[in-house]
Structures are given as structure tokens and as C-alpha cells.
Amino acid sequence: MSTYQTPLIKLIGLLILLPWTVTYLHLYYYTFWQYEYCLVGPTSSSLLGHEYYGSIDNQIRSDNTQSDTLLSLASIHGMYAPIPHKKKKGDAALDRRPFRQKYSSGANLTRRTRGWPSLTHAVMMISAPSSTLSKYSYIAEEQSTVLKSQHEITFVESGGTKKWCLQSGGEQWCSNPMMANASKDIIYQYPTSGTWYHSSIETRPPISISCPTPSTSTPTQKKSRHHQKQTGKQNQNLKFLLHHPSTTLLLLLNITLAYQYWNHRIPPSTVSKSYNKICIQHEWWRAFTGATAHFEPLHIGFNMMSLHTLGKELEGGFGSIVFLVYNVALVVMCTAVMMGMVYGRLCWVRYFYRGSEDVERRLIETSSVGYSGVLFALMVITTLERNQATCPIPFFSDVCFATHNVPGLPWLKFNIAPIVSLFVAQFIMPRVSFIGHLAGIACGFGLHWGWGFPPLEVCSPNVLIGAVYLVGCLLISRKVVPVEIAAAENSVSQLESGEAIESDGDDTGCVDDSVTDPFMRGKQRKKEREIEEVVRKQRTLLTIRNSIGAIALASIFLFDELNSLALSQIVLLAYFIFGTTSSTDVWTQTHINKANTEIIESGKVRAGVIWRGYVVAATLTIVLDAMSMASWVILHPLISAERYTIVGPIPATLFMIVRISVNGVGLIACSKLLYDFGQVGSGIFVQLFGWISWPKQIGDAIFLSQVPLWTAFQGRGVRLGSRPSNRTTLNGHT
């Protein structure tokens, strides 16, 4: 293999294939194995333009009335779950359970959205209807009026014909007939997936069914009770891993990082959260390193036990992917609220205790580590969702606090138990961060109430992390981003016109054939190659920037404008605009203005800040794009029933492949520039995330590799002892 093929394969496997595979397996297990759902929708989203569906929409727009007959065509779409039953001894037919509608797409007929959904939108289709959280309870309330019709999927046997049928009133959509001479031992456990047709094909469009597979099973010999108990005990950990993958991932992340910090003897001050490091020195990455850092066995032990308990209780209600998204968002929000509280205390001290520099310095320099802020936020949510009182004080089980509802606002709940836990923890362990835990409690109430917390699509990591970092560069540290956005185009024109080559002595700005001095001609050629190299780099960046802009514009039309898939691409476009401008400023100061080293180095630092932000944002965007494509494959029937899609699944997938490729090319380019500017750094994070060198290797081998800027003995060669030769070879050698 060539030098770039191996890192390219690794990069594709890590950022695309692995997230796609993990998401596909998780959604398949969650949808078809854990809850045994059957997804029902039109065979294609284009069928929503069928005369029957179109007439429904026209009636809604005109007089807000609907025909029962026409509505049944849309209301049958949705999610079906098997009806629980108690199997009688010797009755195998009861394994052919009927499937009753659990969630109907007909409820969203008046507000159906367009475009292909992001990962969070797709997951909400299957997790929100079954969620017990009051934050999503309105969805279940909307379904209560629609599900009164109780559409069912049942197994039908008549005249030797066996098939599954979806019954809606007097209408039926049925699968193809199964084997008439099948053995009686075969049990048709689940409906068959595929296209089901109505008896009147001319007047009723077909429907698409996606159910667990296989659709048949054969009875097996029962195991002994002792063996069943042993198997149940052995599978408890496996069940936890399968049912709570996000909690498992967070546990492994915190434990692995704690081991790495201990193994490399990393001091807490290098990763902790502090007002000085985050707000003054603008090291925003400390929000994540501080939250996931633990340096004491008791600290990580208590935190991980709490995370295990809270995750086990909440992940099922949120859904695994949504739970992980909110954990990432809580890390950012808790840090922001914590910094705001520290700033408020600083203002208080400066106003009432003037001249107390020691107190101010302690507030600014005080640092904190640990996942406790997020855990307190999750504690608030689980406390408000419980139907029983919470007892927050250890060894005092009689001291409990009930949850109260605000009159007239049933969704607005309050419980004082988390605040009591905060003071108890502060009393037992005085070293714990009071402000950090209080910030977590405030974020927990904000998330549950929906006040001051971003929408779910904005909370997606590919939007929230990149946007917060970019806003910090623009507003908090305005010197990071250059003001002149058009500098890139202007500098390209200046370099192409030869203005970058200064005239000194015999230099005329271009190679002069009249100059016979080999040294001067070599110097001119060196400058010429420098300008050509810079122009080529700038043109490459501008081409990538324009491509990202075109992809962002197409994403707005292909997805919702408030979809995380569209928002993340807009964030990447902003990064690349500012990154191109910053890099052009460095090259301009180097080749046109001939600035001193201090100015050039400050420009490289500024460009490094932007390109590092793009690396993070582009990596998250590529990963989330791959995960979203996996959700399209699994949830295609629901997506077709819920949304108007401009293009079909194959064109949408091809567009996502192009989008991932363009963003990946930008990742390769900025990685190469980070190494060229010397802004990669070293230490524990480069060792842990060493894959950042893979895009640089690809860039070196493909389109950003540099030609030698100067070659020794450049010019016309002279043979010793004879007259000069008129024949020269490559690079001026004879």
C-alpha cells in the first residue's frame, strides 16, 4: 500500500464504518429485539402525494376537517408492539401474538416535517412515545386520542391459507400467503417484513412493514429450572451492557481516563476546570477534561456508583442515544453555569470587599474535577420523575421529601431533596466543589422544565460543542478571529500578480533572463516557487470552503433548517471561512509584509485555535452523519410516514457520502496546516488521540505536499576543465 492508503482506511473505519455499525446494531436491538416493534409506513415517501393522502392534506388546509375513510390510510402508519399475554400449557398458537398500534404517525399529519431526520430526531420516533419523562409526556397525550381505533396486526388462517394482516375497520393489508403445507411445529412468531397489499390494489396504496426476524421459529426442549437460574445470573451483566450502552460508555470513559492520568502522572492542574483557565486563558476544552477527570479512588468510586444507578434509572426513559446527547450537553451547560456563578461571586467580592486581592485570586485559581456536576443534574431529573418521596440523607431513611407540582402547571415540578444532598455532601466532604454541584442542580431543573436549556437538536454534540467553541472565539476572545473576511481572495490576487516578491537590488519580481549570476537566478526561482506554493494552498482552501458552503446550502433544503445535520454544516462553514482567513493572514505576513517573527507566530497561534476547533467539529459531524444514515436504514418506514422527503433514500445516502467526503477533505487540509504551523502540541491528549496524524499523512501524500523550496547548486551547471554546457537536467543539474 502507498503511504496514504493505510491511514485513509483507518480514518474511514474509525469515523464512518464503526459509528454506522454500532448505531445500526444498537437500533436494531432496541427496536426489534428488546421491544419487538413492527414499523409500518408507506412503501415510499412519494406515496404521500397519492390522491388519498393529498386529499387529506387539502382538507386540513381548507376547512380543518378530515374524512374517516381517508384518515385511516394515514393513521395506520406508526409503530406496533406485541400484546402481552399469558401462555397456556400446550397452546402454541398464542405465540402468534397480535401486534397493537403503540404510536401513530396520523397524529402528526397536520405538522409533518420535511427532509431526512438527524440521529436524535430519528431516535425520538421510537423512544419518546414510550418515555415516562414528563419532558416528553405531551407526545403520549397526543397519541391517546389517535390510538382509540386500535389497529392490529394479526395472524389469519382460512381455507388452508396462512398470512399476517393489518386490520383497520373493514379494511385489510395482508402479506403474501405462507407455505400451505408447512409443518405444524413451525410457529409464525412475527409478521413478515416487506410490502403488504390491500385487497383492492387499484384504490388503496400498499404499505411497508418492518418487523423482527426471523418470522418463524420451532419449539425447543425446555431447560431445567436450575440451568435457567444459572443462565440468568450469568447474563445480568450482558443485559446491562445491551440495555444501557450509553451508561456503559460513560463508565468506561471516566475509568479509562482516570487510569491514563494516573499512569502518565498527569497533575490535576493540567486538565481541571478553573475560571482563570477557561474564561481568561480561553482553554474551553477544560469543560470536558475537568468533567471526566478523577484523581482519587474514593472520588471516582462514588461518582461511578452514582452514574451506574442514575443511568440505569434514566437511560430507559430518555433512550440511549438521547441520554448520551444530554450528558454531553450537561457537561457544557454545567461548566457555563459554574463560570457564571464564579463571575457573580467575583463581582460581589469586588463591590463589597474592595482591595481583597487574595479572595479574588482564590476564586479565579480554584479548580475542580469530576463528573459530579452532571450527576447532580441527573439526580434532579430522577428525583422529579419518581412517584415516591426521595430520602437524600444516608442512614436517615425517615427524612424524605416529596415532589410537588405547581398548581395549573403539572409539568412544573419541584423537590428539595437534591439541595439537601448538596449540603450533606458539603458537610461530609468539605473539599467538594459547592458551586460545581449547585450548577449541576440548576441545569437539572432547567433541563426538566425546559427553561434556559437548548433544544435537543442544538444539544447534539456536532452542533453544541462546535458552536460554543466558535462563539467563544468570536465574542469572548475577539482577537482570535480576523475581521477582514475578504482577505483570502485579496491575498490570492496579490500573490498571483507578483506583489509578494519584494524588489531589492537586482530582484525585479520575476525571473529575469538577463541575470547571469546563478546565485541571483536561484534566489528568484526560490521566491517564485514559494509564491506558487502559497497560491496553490490558498486556492485549495478556497475550493474546499466553497464546497462546504454548497453542501451547507443543499443541507438546508434536504433537511430541516433547525435539524442538527443542517446546523452542524453551517458551523463547519463558519470555521472554514475564519480558518482560511487566519491562514491567509499568516502567509500574507510572511511573504508580502515580511513581518517580524513575533507577529507571524501570533498569527499561527490564532489560526491554530480555529483549525483545532474545526477538527473537533468536523470529526463529530462526520461521526453523527454516519450514525444518522444507519438510523435511516433501520427506521425507513417511520421516516417515510413522518416526513416529506424531497429525494429518496438512495439519493439521500449518496448526498451524505459526498458531504462526508467534503468534510473529510477539510479535515485533512486543516490537520496538515496545524502541523505546518506547529500548533498540534504534545502530551497526554496527542497520545490518546493520535489519529490526528492520519489526516496529515494523507495530506502529505495527495494534494498538500510541498515541493522543495530551494535546491543547492541551483542554476546552470559548469563542467570542470571545459566550457559551460548548454544542456541542463531537472533542478539545474547537468
Coordinates of N, CA and C in Angstrom, one line a residue, residues 501 507-515 520-529:
I501 N 6.6 39.5 -4.1 CA 8.1 39.4 -4.3 C 8.6 40.9 -4.2
D507 N 16.6 42.2 -7.9 CA 15.3 41.4 -8.0 C 14.2 42.3 -8.6
T508 N 13.6 41.8 -9.6 CA 12.6 42.5 -10.3 C 11.2 42.0 -10.1
G509 N 11.0 41.0 -9.3 CA 9.7 40.5 -9.0 C 9.4 39.3 -9.9
C510 N 10.2 38.9 -10.8 CA 10.1 37.8 -11.7 C 11.5 37.3 -12.1
V511 N 11.5 36.2 -12.7 CA 12.8 35.7 -13.1 C 13.3 36.4 -14.4
D512 N 14.4 37.1 -14.3 CA 14.9 37.9 -15.4 C 16.0 37.1 -16.1
D513 N 15.7 36.9 -17.4 CA 16.6 36.1 -18.2 C 18.0 36.8 -18.4
S514 N 18.0 38.1 -18.2 CA 19.2 38.9 -18.4 C 20.2 38.7 -17.3
V515 N 19.7 38.2 -16.1 CA 20.6 38.0 -15.0 C 21.3 36.7 -15.2
M520 N 21.8 34.7 -8.0 CA 20.6 35.6 -8.1 C 19.4 34.9 -8.8
R521 N 19.8 34.1 -9.8 CA 18.7 33.4 -10.5 C 18.1 32.3 -9.6
G522 N 18.9 31.6 -8.8 CA 18.4 30.7 -7.9 C 17.5 31.3 -6.8
K523 N 17.9 32.5 -6.4 CA 17.1 33.2 -5.4 C 15.8 33.6 -5.9
Q524 N 15.7 34.1 -7.2 CA 14.5 34.4 -7.8 C 13.6 33.2 -8.0
R525 N 14.2 32.1 -8.4 CA 13.3 30.9 -8.6 C 12.8 30.4 -7.2
K526 N 13.6 30.6 -6.2 CA 13.1 30.2 -4.9 C 11.9 31.0 -4.5
K527 N 11.9 32.3 -4.7 CA 10.8 33.1 -4.3 C 9.6 32.8 -5.2
E528 N 9.8 32.5 -6.5 CA 8.8 32.1 -7.4 C 8.1 30.9 -6.9
R529 N 8.8 29.9 -6.5 CA 8.2 28.6 -6.0 C 7.5 28.8 -4.7

